[in-house]
Tab-separated table of C-alpha atoms and ligand atoms in Angstrom:
chain	number	residue	atom	x	y	z
A	1	MET	CA	-24.124	11.155	-24.010
A	2	SER	CA	-23.818	10.874	-20.309
A	3	ALA	CA	-20.162	10.867	-18.850
A	4	GLN	CA	-21.095	7.251	-17.583
A	5	GLN	CA	-22.168	6.103	-20.954
A	6	GLN	CA	-19.136	7.509	-22.443
A	7	SER	CA	-17.037	5.204	-20.149
A	8	ASN	CA	-15.276	2.128	-21.430
A	9	LYS	CA	-14.871	3.868	-25.034
A	10	ILE	CA	-11.458	2.683	-25.561
A	11	PRO	CA	-11.432	-0.809	-27.189
A	12	VAL	CA	-9.530	-3.067	-25.438
A	13	GLN	CA	-8.177	-5.135	-28.310
A	14	GLN	CA	-6.464	-1.732	-29.285
A	15	VAL	CA	-4.129	-2.148	-26.157
A	16	ASP	CA	-1.372	-4.707	-25.617
A	17	LEU	CA	0.847	-5.236	-22.245
A	18	ASP	CA	4.008	-4.254	-24.227
A	19	ALA	CA	3.475	-0.469	-24.191
A	20	THR	CA	6.811	-0.127	-26.111
A	21	LYS	CA	4.886	-1.009	-29.425
A	22	HIS	CA	2.719	2.137	-29.424
A	23	ARG	CA	4.555	4.003	-26.930
A	24	VAL	CA	2.920	6.917	-25.469
A	25	HIS	CA	5.376	10.167	-25.313
A	26	PRO	CA	3.529	12.487	-23.171
A	27	ARG	CA	4.506	16.252	-23.344
A	28	PHE	CA	5.226	17.143	-19.933
A	29	VAL	CA	3.146	20.143	-18.803
A	30	THR	CA	3.031	22.485	-15.786
A	31	GLY	CA	-0.216	24.009	-14.028
A	32	PHE	CA	-1.916	24.282	-11.028
A	33	TYR	CA	-2.953	20.147	-10.982
A	34	GLN	CA	0.469	19.326	-12.254
A	35	ASN	CA	2.086	21.182	-9.313
A	36	ILE	CA	-0.061	19.190	-6.835
A	37	ARG	CA	0.588	16.087	-8.526
A	38	VAL	CA	4.359	16.351	-8.705
A	39	ILE	CA	4.463	17.328	-5.056
A	40	THR	CA	2.233	14.506	-3.963
A	41	MET	CA	3.941	12.112	-6.094
A	42	TYR	CA	7.531	12.893	-5.047
A	43	ALA	CA	6.479	13.510	-1.474
A	44	LEU	CA	4.995	9.677	-1.423
A	45	LEU	CA	8.199	8.644	-3.071
A	46	ALA	CA	10.528	10.105	-0.455
A	47	ALA	CA	8.352	8.806	2.056
A	48	PHE	CA	8.825	5.057	0.587
A	49	LEU	CA	12.457	5.681	0.457
A	50	ILE	CA	13.084	7.158	3.876
A	51	LEU	CA	10.879	5.193	6.103
A	52	PRO	CA	12.777	1.941	6.214
A	53	TRP	CA	15.650	4.170	7.632
A	54	LEU	CA	13.752	5.378	10.574
A	55	ARG	CA	14.771	4.191	13.946
A	56	TYR	CA	12.632	4.061	17.147
A	57	ASN	CA	13.908	2.640	20.304
A	58	GLY	CA	17.355	1.369	18.607
A	59	ARG	CA	15.484	-0.697	15.749
A	60	GLN	CA	14.071	0.047	12.532
A	61	ALA	CA	10.802	1.901	13.125
A	62	ILE	CA	8.701	0.124	10.173
A	63	TRP	CA	9.943	-3.560	10.071
A	64	PHE	CA	7.830	-6.308	8.792
A	65	ASP	CA	9.960	-8.993	9.733
A	66	VAL	CA	8.337	-11.972	8.164
A	67	PRO	CA	11.105	-14.728	8.742
A	68	SER	CA	10.651	-14.035	12.634
A	69	GLN	CA	6.826	-13.535	12.192
A	70	HIS	CA	7.640	-9.985	14.168
A	71	TYR	CA	6.091	-6.843	12.776
A	72	TYR	CA	7.017	-3.389	14.234
A	73	ILE	CA	5.391	-0.321	13.730
A	74	PHE	CA	7.193	2.459	15.710
A	75	GLY	CA	6.281	1.051	19.383
A	76	LEU	CA	3.864	-1.231	18.539
A	77	THR	CA	4.997	-5.315	18.071
A	78	PHE	CA	2.538	-7.365	16.274
A	79	LEU	CA	2.842	-11.007	15.846
A	80	THR	CA	1.121	-13.222	13.546
A	81	GLN	CA	-1.744	-13.927	15.873
A	82	ASP	CA	-2.426	-10.175	15.423
A	83	PHE	CA	-3.185	-10.456	11.912
A	84	TYR	CA	-6.657	-8.948	12.502
A	85	PHE	CA	-5.021	-5.824	13.110
A	86	ILE	CA	-3.392	-5.818	9.547
A	87	ALA	CA	-6.952	-7.006	7.910
A	88	ALA	CA	-8.288	-4.173	9.912
A	89	PHE	CA	-5.840	-1.609	8.552
A	90	ALA	CA	-6.365	-2.916	4.986
A	91	ILE	CA	-10.158	-2.502	4.975
A	92	ILE	CA	-10.048	0.716	6.447
A	93	ALA	CA	-7.591	1.657	3.765
A	94	ALA	CA	-9.891	-0.041	1.014
A	95	PHE	CA	-13.089	2.041	2.505
A	96	THR	CA	-11.277	5.313	2.548
A	97	LEU	CA	-10.133	4.707	-1.101
A	98	PHE	CA	-13.798	3.953	-1.752
A	99	MET	CA	-15.087	6.892	-0.106
A	100	VAL	CA	-12.568	9.141	-1.871
A	101	THR	CA	-13.532	7.474	-5.099
A	102	VAL	CA	-17.090	8.196	-4.595
A	103	TYR	CA	-16.295	11.849	-3.984
A	104	ALA	CA	-13.391	12.612	-6.185
A	105	GLY	CA	-13.209	9.989	-8.908
A	106	ARG	CA	-9.787	8.147	-9.616
A	107	VAL	CA	-7.771	10.862	-7.667
A	108	TRP	CA	-5.863	7.899	-6.295
A	109	CYS	CA	-4.884	6.612	-9.845
A	110	GLY	CA	-4.024	9.996	-11.105
A	111	TYR	CA	-1.938	11.329	-8.010
A	112	ALA	CA	-0.969	8.620	-5.595
A	113	CYS	CA	-0.783	5.041	-7.293
A	114	PRO	CA	2.866	3.718	-7.410
A	115	GLN	CA	2.270	2.824	-10.870
A	116	THR	CA	1.580	6.467	-11.840
A	117	ILE	CA	4.652	7.577	-9.934
A	118	TRP	CA	7.128	5.333	-11.149
A	119	THR	CA	5.618	5.367	-14.995
A	120	HIS	CA	6.112	9.306	-14.493
A	121	LEU	CA	9.719	9.132	-12.847
A	122	TYR	CA	10.676	6.623	-15.795
A	123	GLN	CA	9.221	8.754	-18.438
A	124	TYR	CA	10.735	11.679	-17.127
A	125	VAL	CA	14.447	9.971	-17.398
A	126	GLU	CA	13.706	9.868	-21.132
A	127	LYS	CA	12.980	13.329	-21.328
A	128	TRP	CA	15.969	14.145	-19.366
A	129	VAL	CA	18.196	11.794	-21.584
A	130	ILE	CA	16.314	12.202	-25.281
A	131	GLY	CA	14.218	15.198	-24.923
A	132	ASP	CA	10.746	16.438	-24.781
A	133	ARG	CA	7.851	14.467	-26.661
A	134	ASN	CA	8.738	15.669	-30.326
A	135	LYS	CA	12.242	14.498	-29.833
A	136	ARG	CA	11.408	11.192	-28.051
A	137	MET	CA	8.800	10.197	-31.147
A	138	LYS	CA	11.330	11.177	-33.578
A	139	PHE	CA	14.335	9.253	-31.614
A	140	ASP	CA	11.881	6.192	-31.878
A	141	LYS	CA	11.468	6.282	-35.653
A	142	SER	CA	15.070	7.115	-36.371
A	143	PRO	CA	17.218	4.460	-37.649
A	144	MET	CA	19.803	2.850	-35.550
A	145	SER	CA	22.962	4.910	-34.835
A	146	ALA	CA	25.786	4.907	-32.102
A	147	SER	CA	23.968	7.808	-30.611
A	148	LYS	CA	20.579	5.864	-30.597
A	149	VAL	CA	22.379	3.065	-28.932
A	150	PHE	CA	24.208	5.153	-26.580
A	151	LYS	CA	20.892	7.217	-25.310
A	152	ARG	CA	18.818	3.894	-25.153
A	153	THR	CA	21.704	2.195	-23.068
A	154	VAL	CA	21.874	5.400	-20.905
A	155	VAL	CA	17.927	5.181	-20.184
A	156	TYR	CA	17.939	1.638	-19.516
A	157	ALA	CA	20.864	1.916	-17.218
A	158	ILE	CA	19.243	4.567	-15.215
A	159	TRP	CA	16.069	2.743	-15.332
A	160	PHE	CA	17.797	-0.440	-14.025
A	161	VAL	CA	19.260	1.485	-11.022
A	162	LEU	CA	16.088	3.065	-9.994
A	163	SER	CA	14.483	-0.514	-10.319
A	164	VAL	CA	17.271	-1.820	-8.086
A	165	ILE	CA	16.782	1.227	-5.531
A	166	THR	CA	13.127	0.591	-5.521
A	167	ALA	CA	13.636	-3.269	-5.017
A	168	ALA	CA	16.113	-3.068	-2.291
A	169	THR	CA	13.677	-0.451	-0.262
A	170	PHE	CA	10.747	-2.792	-0.783
A	171	VAL	CA	13.012	-5.786	0.490
A	172	SER	CA	14.445	-3.559	3.438
A	173	TYR	CA	10.641	-3.226	4.904
A	174	VAL	CA	11.042	-7.003	5.370
A	175	ALA	CA	14.740	-8.241	5.519
A	176	GLY	CA	15.596	-4.940	7.602
A	177	THR	CA	18.144	-2.163	6.690
A	178	ASP	CA	20.985	-3.583	8.794
A	179	SER	CA	21.127	-6.933	7.435
A	180	LEU	CA	20.332	-5.822	3.755
A	181	TYR	CA	22.984	-3.181	3.760
A	182	HIS	CA	25.479	-4.438	6.379
A	183	SER	CA	25.910	-7.979	5.297
A	184	TRP	CA	28.912	-8.485	3.171
A	185	GLN	CA	31.243	-11.171	2.306
A	186	THR	CA	34.413	-11.174	-0.208
A	187	VAL	CA	33.988	-13.332	-3.279
A	188	GLY	CA	37.827	-13.046	-4.791
A	189	LEU	CA	38.600	-9.580	-3.840
A	190	ILE	CA	35.222	-8.405	-4.647
A	191	PRO	CA	32.797	-7.403	-1.765
A	192	PHE	CA	29.532	-9.168	-2.402
A	193	PRO	CA	26.269	-9.004	-0.472
A	194	ASP	CA	25.759	-11.711	1.994
A	195	TRP	CA	22.156	-12.382	1.753
A	196	PRO	CA	19.935	-15.336	2.326
A	197	THR	CA	18.238	-16.818	-0.604
A	198	TRP	CA	15.135	-15.536	-0.199
A	199	VAL	CA	16.563	-11.879	-0.113
A	200	TRP	CA	18.106	-12.556	-3.662
A	201	ILE	CA	14.946	-13.966	-5.176
A	202	SER	CA	12.837	-11.066	-3.791
A	203	MET	CA	15.718	-8.339	-5.158
A	204	PHE	CA	15.100	-10.174	-8.540
A	205	ILE	CA	11.454	-10.132	-8.450
A	206	PHE	CA	10.847	-6.615	-7.421
A	207	THR	CA	13.498	-5.390	-9.849
A	208	PHE	CA	12.284	-6.970	-12.612
A	209	ALA	CA	8.607	-6.121	-11.784
A	210	THR	CA	9.536	-2.277	-11.367
A	211	TYR	CA	11.447	-2.581	-14.688
A	212	ALA	CA	8.537	-4.166	-16.542
A	213	ASN	CA	5.657	-2.191	-15.058
A	214	ALA	CA	7.346	1.348	-15.121
A	215	GLY	CA	9.516	0.928	-18.306
A	216	TYR	CA	7.416	-1.148	-20.593
A	217	MET	CA	3.913	-2.026	-19.733
A	218	ARG	CA	3.115	1.677	-18.277
A	219	GLU	CA	-0.403	2.390	-19.102
A	220	GLN	CA	-1.191	-0.572	-20.474
A	221	MET	CA	-1.200	-1.937	-16.599
A	222	CYS	CA	-3.968	0.546	-15.534
A	223	VAL	CA	-6.014	-0.317	-18.835
A	224	GLN	CA	-5.721	-3.864	-18.968
A	225	ILE	CA	-4.703	-5.675	-15.523
A	226	CYS	CA	-5.628	-3.265	-12.579
A	227	PRO	CA	-9.133	-4.194	-11.095
A	228	TYR	CA	-9.045	-1.189	-9.170
A	229	GLY	CA	-9.463	1.065	-12.590
A	230	ARG	CA	-12.303	-1.242	-13.810
A	231	PHE	CA	-14.532	-1.467	-11.200
A	232	GLN	CA	-14.197	2.369	-10.053
A	233	SER	CA	-16.719	3.285	-12.844
A	234	VAL	CA	-19.347	1.307	-10.777
A	235	MET	CA	-18.611	3.547	-7.932
A	236	PHE	CA	-19.349	6.624	-9.696
A	237	ASP	CA	-22.249	8.632	-9.299
A	238	LYS	CA	-23.682	11.781	-10.807
A	239	ASP	CA	-22.078	13.748	-8.219
A	240	THR	CA	-18.536	12.167	-8.835
A	241	LEU	CA	-15.635	14.353	-9.921
A	242	ILE	CA	-14.540	13.467	-13.353
A	243	VAL	CA	-12.002	15.293	-15.551
A	244	SER	CA	-14.500	16.177	-18.624
A	245	TYR	CA	-14.341	18.024	-21.548
A	246	ASP	CA	-17.461	20.680	-22.094
A	247	TYR	CA	-18.600	19.225	-25.211
A	248	GLU	CA	-21.414	21.926	-25.505
A	249	ARG	CA	-18.694	24.719	-25.202
A	250	GLY	CA	-16.158	23.239	-27.260
A	251	GLU	CA	-17.670	21.928	-30.432
A	252	PRO	CA	-17.675	22.144	-33.365
A	253	ARG	CA	-14.119	22.150	-32.861
A	254	GLY	CA	-11.366	23.757	-35.320
A	255	ALA	CA	-8.280	25.238	-35.824
A	256	ARG	CA	-8.648	29.120	-36.157
A	257	LYS	CA	-7.110	29.283	-39.792
A	258	LYS	CA	-7.439	32.313	-41.979
A	259	GLY	CA	-11.084	32.501	-43.704
A	260	THR	CA	-12.948	30.600	-40.764
A	261	ASN	CA	-15.243	32.546	-39.120
A	262	PRO	CA	-14.664	31.931	-35.014
A	263	GLU	CA	-18.038	32.539	-34.714
A	264	GLU	CA	-19.246	29.449	-36.168
A	265	LEU	CA	-16.857	27.399	-34.349
A	266	GLY	CA	-16.286	26.167	-30.549
A	267	ASP	CA	-13.786	27.077	-28.201
A	268	CYS	CA	-11.783	24.108	-28.773
A	269	ILE	CA	-8.977	25.204	-31.359
A	270	GLU	CA	-8.008	21.311	-32.184
A	271	CYS	CA	-4.553	22.174	-30.881
A	272	THR	CA	-4.485	18.728	-29.646
A	273	MET	CA	-2.539	19.615	-26.623
A	274	CYS	CA	-4.847	17.800	-24.333
A	275	VAL	CA	-3.838	14.595	-26.102
A	276	GLN	CA	-0.249	15.324	-26.351
A	277	VAL	CA	0.134	15.565	-22.543
A	278	CYS	CA	-2.035	12.524	-21.766
A	279	PRO	CA	-0.119	9.847	-20.190
A	280	THR	CA	-2.500	7.303	-21.556
A	281	GLY	CA	-2.177	8.816	-24.781
A	282	ILE	CA	-6.362	9.187	-25.064
A	283	ASP	CA	-8.223	12.041	-25.723
A	284	ILE	CA	-10.452	13.118	-23.046
A	285	ARG	CA	-12.831	15.028	-25.958
A	286	ASP	CA	-13.895	11.285	-26.791
A	287	GLY	CA	-15.735	11.159	-23.630
A	288	LEU	CA	-14.884	9.516	-20.034
A	289	GLN	CA	-12.739	6.298	-20.827
A	290	VAL	CA	-11.579	3.673	-18.602
A	291	ALA	CA	-7.704	4.515	-19.748
A	292	CYS	CA	-8.329	8.097	-18.149
A	293	ILE	CA	-6.410	7.939	-14.989
A	294	GLN	CA	-7.676	11.339	-14.009
A	295	CYS	CA	-4.336	13.067	-14.037
A	296	ALA	CA	-5.426	16.211	-15.013
A	297	ALA	CA	-2.529	17.052	-17.309
A	298	CYS	CA	-5.193	17.778	-19.959
A	299	ILE	CA	-6.804	20.626	-17.742
A	300	ASP	CA	-3.863	22.318	-17.157
A	301	ALA	CA	-2.668	21.816	-20.985
A	302	CYS	CA	-5.773	23.299	-22.039
A	303	ASN	CA	-5.984	25.804	-19.557
A	304	GLU	CA	-2.826	27.331	-20.853
A	305	ILE	CA	-4.124	27.183	-24.312
A	306	MET	CA	-7.109	29.016	-23.382
A	307	ASP	CA	-5.110	31.814	-21.825
A	308	LYS	CA	-3.385	32.041	-24.799
A	309	VAL	CA	-6.218	32.444	-27.163
A	310	GLY	CA	-8.066	34.552	-24.858
A	311	TYR	CA	-11.052	32.290	-23.862
A	312	PRO	CA	-12.052	31.311	-20.549
A	313	ARG	CA	-10.297	28.485	-18.669
A	314	GLY	CA	-12.248	25.386	-17.967
A	315	LEU	CA	-13.119	23.705	-21.270
A	316	ILE	CA	-11.665	20.808	-19.653
A	317	ARG	CA	-12.311	20.709	-15.919
A	318	TYR	CA	-12.819	18.693	-12.824
A	319	THR	CA	-16.829	18.739	-12.809
A	320	THR	CA	-19.625	16.145	-12.391
A	321	GLU	CA	-22.186	14.482	-14.664
A	322	ARG	CA	-24.938	16.659	-12.898
A	323	GLN	CA	-23.170	19.980	-13.378
A	324	LEU	CA	-22.262	19.152	-17.015
A	325	VAL	CA	-25.102	17.424	-18.553
A	326	GLU	CA	-27.841	18.249	-15.982
A	327	LYS	CA	-26.896	21.860	-15.438
A	328	GLU	CA	-27.387	21.292	-11.669
A	329	PRO	CA	-25.316	22.042	-8.761
A	330	SER	CA	-23.620	18.823	-7.588
A	331	ARG	CA	-24.518	17.293	-4.165
A	332	VAL	CA	-21.460	17.100	-1.850
A	333	PHE	CA	-23.385	15.372	0.774
A	334	ARG	CA	-24.961	12.177	-0.359
A	335	PRO	CA	-26.093	9.092	1.433
A	336	ARG	CA	-23.146	6.792	-0.326
A	337	LEU	CA	-20.512	9.154	1.482
A	338	PHE	CA	-22.280	9.129	4.781
A	339	ALA	CA	-22.554	5.536	4.935
A	340	TYR	CA	-18.968	5.236	4.106
A	341	LEU	CA	-17.920	7.771	6.856
A	342	ALA	CA	-20.022	5.830	9.430
A	343	LEU	CA	-18.555	2.790	8.472
A	344	LEU	CA	-14.951	4.198	8.611
A	345	ALA	CA	-15.775	5.877	11.832
A	346	VAL	CA	-16.586	2.268	13.322
A	347	LEU	CA	-13.827	0.641	11.945
A	348	CYS	CA	-11.498	3.281	13.306
A	349	GLY	CA	-12.926	3.288	16.653
A	350	GLY	CA	-12.582	-0.357	16.906
A	351	VAL	CA	-9.005	-0.522	15.971
A	352	ILE	CA	-8.063	2.336	18.195
A	353	TYR	CA	-9.946	0.905	21.116
A	354	ALA	CA	-8.326	-2.421	20.363
A	355	LEU	CA	-4.786	-0.934	19.755
A	356	THR	CA	-5.260	1.306	23.326
A	357	ASP	CA	-6.609	-1.793	25.097
A	358	ARG	CA	-4.142	-4.253	23.884
A	359	VAL	CA	-1.467	-5.826	26.601
A	360	PRO	CA	1.452	-6.132	24.781
A	361	LEU	CA	2.054	-9.676	26.408
A	362	GLU	CA	0.414	-12.887	25.523
A	363	ILE	CA	-0.190	-15.850	27.374
A	364	ASP	CA	-1.500	-19.241	26.036
A	365	ILE	CA	-1.949	-22.459	27.930
A	366	ARG	CA	-1.624	-26.072	26.406
A	367	ARG	CA	-2.617	-29.046	28.400
A	368	ASP	CA	-0.369	-32.185	28.534
A	369	ARG	CA	-2.365	-34.092	26.080
A	370	ASN	CA	-0.417	-37.644	27.168
A	371	GLN	CA	-2.019	-37.725	30.612
A	372	LEU	CA	-4.796	-35.694	31.785
A	373	SER	CA	-3.936	-36.140	35.501
A	374	SER	CA	-1.388	-38.279	37.824
A	375	ILE	CA	-0.934	-38.856	41.485
A	376	ASN	CA	2.495	-37.812	42.824
A	377	THR	CA	4.302	-39.643	45.691
A	378	GLN	CA	2.553	-37.116	48.259
A	379	GLY	CA	-0.854	-38.343	46.958
A	380	MET	CA	-1.456	-35.190	45.187
A	381	ILE	CA	-3.391	-34.923	41.773
A	382	GLU	CA	-1.029	-33.160	39.588
A	383	ASN	CA	-2.154	-31.551	36.032
A	384	SER	CA	0.477	-30.625	33.755
A	385	TYR	CA	0.428	-27.703	31.306
A	386	ILE	CA	2.965	-25.803	28.806
A	387	VAL	CA	2.607	-22.046	29.333
A	388	LYS	CA	3.522	-20.038	26.271
A	389	LEU	CA	4.430	-16.409	27.076
A	390	THR	CA	5.301	-13.796	24.377
A	391	ASN	CA	6.803	-10.443	25.191
A	392	LYS	CA	5.179	-8.218	22.678
A	393	THR	CA	6.825	-5.205	24.013
A	394	GLN	CA	9.986	-3.521	22.654
A	395	GLU	CA	12.158	-3.870	25.798
A	396	PRO	CA	13.135	-6.918	27.854
A	397	HIS	CA	10.785	-8.067	30.807
A	398	ASN	CA	10.965	-10.464	33.752
A	399	TYR	CA	7.686	-11.928	33.955
A	400	LYS	CA	6.144	-13.873	37.104
A	401	ILE	CA	3.502	-16.402	37.003
A	402	THR	CA	1.177	-16.979	39.617
A	403	LEU	CA	-2.105	-18.933	40.350
A	404	ALA	CA	-5.337	-17.216	41.394
A	405	PRO	CA	-5.705	-18.378	44.913
A	406	GLN	CA	-8.126	-21.558	44.868
A	407	GLU	CA	-8.422	-23.992	48.122
A	408	GLY	CA	-6.814	-27.223	47.891
A	409	LEU	CA	-4.685	-26.071	44.816
A	410	SER	CA	-1.075	-25.172	44.326
A	411	LEU	CA	1.432	-23.932	41.516
A	412	GLU	CA	4.791	-25.652	40.815
A	413	LEU	CA	7.101	-23.880	38.497
A	414	ARG	CA	10.512	-24.695	37.030
A	415	PHE	CA	11.560	-20.974	37.366
A	416	ASN	CA	10.241	-18.638	39.621
A	417	ASP	CA	10.987	-15.568	36.733
A	418	VAL	CA	10.841	-15.849	32.997
A	419	PRO	CA	13.041	-13.281	31.597
A	420	LEU	CA	12.227	-12.582	27.947
A	421	GLU	CA	13.798	-10.256	25.444
A	422	ALA	CA	11.812	-7.968	23.214
A	423	GLY	CA	9.553	-9.954	21.081
A	424	GLU	CA	10.520	-13.467	22.667
A	425	SER	CA	8.390	-16.297	23.360
A	426	PHE	CA	9.009	-19.189	25.630
A	427	ASP	CA	7.168	-22.458	26.343
A	428	MET	CA	7.275	-22.831	30.147
A	429	PRO	CA	6.149	-26.018	31.544
A	430	VAL	CA	4.075	-25.903	34.790
A	431	SER	CA	2.319	-28.170	36.858
A	432	ILE	CA	-0.655	-27.620	39.141
A	433	TYR	CA	-1.352	-29.792	42.167
A	434	GLY	CA	-4.588	-30.570	43.785
A	435	ASP	CA	-5.097	-31.849	47.519
A	436	PRO	CA	-7.699	-34.967	46.788
A	437	ASP	CA	-9.157	-34.276	50.458
A	438	VAL	CA	-10.132	-30.440	49.548
A	439	ILE	CA	-10.921	-30.211	46.054
A	440	GLU	CA	-14.332	-31.629	44.175
A	441	PHE	CA	-13.911	-34.587	41.786
A	442	GLY	CA	-14.533	-33.523	37.955
A	443	GLN	CA	-12.987	-30.465	36.492
A	444	THR	CA	-12.388	-27.041	38.351
A	445	PRO	CA	-11.527	-23.950	36.504
A	446	VAL	CA	-8.262	-22.494	37.299
A	447	THR	CA	-6.768	-18.954	36.252
A	448	LEU	CA	-3.128	-18.355	35.868
A	449	ASN	CA	-1.715	-14.815	36.069
A	450	VAL	CA	1.442	-13.488	34.557
A	451	THR	CA	2.899	-10.061	35.528
A	452	SER	CA	5.804	-8.067	34.489
A	453	GLU	CA	8.534	-7.178	37.155
A	454	ASP	CA	6.972	-3.474	37.068
A	455	GLY	CA	3.531	-4.472	37.471
A	456	LYS	CA	2.935	-2.714	34.245
A	457	TYR	CA	1.699	-5.608	31.886
A	458	LYS	CA	-0.537	-8.217	33.501
A	459	VAL	CA	-2.488	-10.921	31.495
A	460	SER	CA	-4.727	-13.871	32.730
A	461	LYS	CA	-5.795	-17.011	31.086
A	462	GLN	CA	-7.898	-19.990	32.188
A	463	ASN	CA	-7.641	-23.670	31.753
A	464	VAL	CA	-9.509	-26.333	33.850
A	465	PHE	CA	-7.852	-28.749	36.572
A	466	THR	CA	-9.134	-32.260	36.332
A	467	THR	CA	-9.115	-35.405	38.677
A	468	GLN	CA	-9.932	-37.397	35.846
A	469	GLY	CA	-7.325	-40.000	34.523
A	470	GLN	CA	-6.255	-41.766	37.696
B	1	SF4	S1	-6.095	21.400	-25.512
B	1	SF4	FE1	-8.571	22.416	-25.526
B	1	SF4	S2	-8.563	23.584	-27.398
B	1	SF4	FE2	-6.752	22.232	-27.439
B	1	SF4	S3	-7.385	20.445	-28.693
B	1	SF4	FE3	-7.627	19.859	-26.494
B	1	SF4	S4	-9.777	20.608	-25.779
B	1	SF4	FE4	-9.030	21.604	-27.618
B	2	SF4	S1	-7.546	12.323	-20.498
B	2	SF4	FE1	-6.616	13.950	-19.073
B	2	SF4	S2	-6.869	13.410	-16.920
B	2	SF4	FE2	-7.125	11.629	-18.303
B	2	SF4	S3	-5.158	10.459	-18.244
B	2	SF4	FE3	-5.100	12.028	-20.154
B	2	SF4	S4	-4.389	13.723	-19.483
B	2	SF4	FE4	-4.912	12.580	-17.529
């Protein structure tokens, strides 16, 4: 049976969204892949916790200020109009993930997915309070006692604290650390956070979601809900790295009991260690399954056993279907990878160009819709506009609006300078006057220029001057 044919073997009806009904208690294992995994997971976790505290130019460095529709990423300020950048970043991230999946399988699921990281963390809390796998399994089956209630309460309390920290960190990317952690009021004598309603609701939702996902749903999230886990097998090809059991080498499996002839058995000694360490509770020896998040814990566990019994490592290993089934060397470079690489190069090039070419100043011109034009007391034709200026830099600037020189046309401003704070917008009413003896009847294109006081930022926008409407 090929690795792909073996996929989806786990019957969906066996699983339930509440993982506590058949709680998986994985044995914690160490080894080459687990070391990489733990370092990766905790580095990502640390980055998630630390990033909102970084400051840049006196402001939170990464801040998605949704209420004011300003999004700050270090020196860059994006507004809602710049949404295409967010869309481009999301597309780049998605294609990077697709490319990595074609090459290395579900490496995201096993090493970097938040569901995996938080589940690992919550399981570690259980291990710390109750003990390793056997103790936890015994604990689950044991009758209710004061000690059981106490240990459960400690586990749930730590999970709750971790969920609140997670929620607060999530929300601080949007609400900002300043308003989240420094807004207090006193209710009676008790200090209480002084947050707007949406912050309270977000805190509640994220705390609940984290607690439910990592404490209860765990692997069921990957097996039943996550769409990425489901459609990944479609992206696999014969050269995709997958965690596989070497069926030919391992079978017939069997314990080395007295009286058995090891010559008649394969290398699998049926110790079940690969099953015991599996965070999703599956047996990799049944073939590739949709529940396998490719964490490689079974590889490390089996290698340890192989070392102990004196057999070569790699009975369970990262391999490809081409290597394992067809006994041919895998192809690293293949058309699909090149296609993803080319697409990513184009997308990244486009985003880098757009970012470097971007002027952090925006101008928008709206005509006065009530009246196309009018005649003033000096007999000049007047057109009125609203010029919206947005300072997308992270410093205050003074901007000057000018009209590109054109015979017979002049500009009148209410203010000569428009001072704008960082991220501020302002609607400036302006009028353009046309000399009826000089300008042509009909519509004439006009260009407004906006320049910062230091001349560093300059943008232009066209509109029309019309003689119609008299
Ligand atoms: S850990 Fe290795 S030897 Fe033990 S049951 Fe699993 S495959 Fe067999
Ligand atoms: S089968 Fe192995 S690689 Fe897959 S989830 Fe279980 S331990 Fe991880």
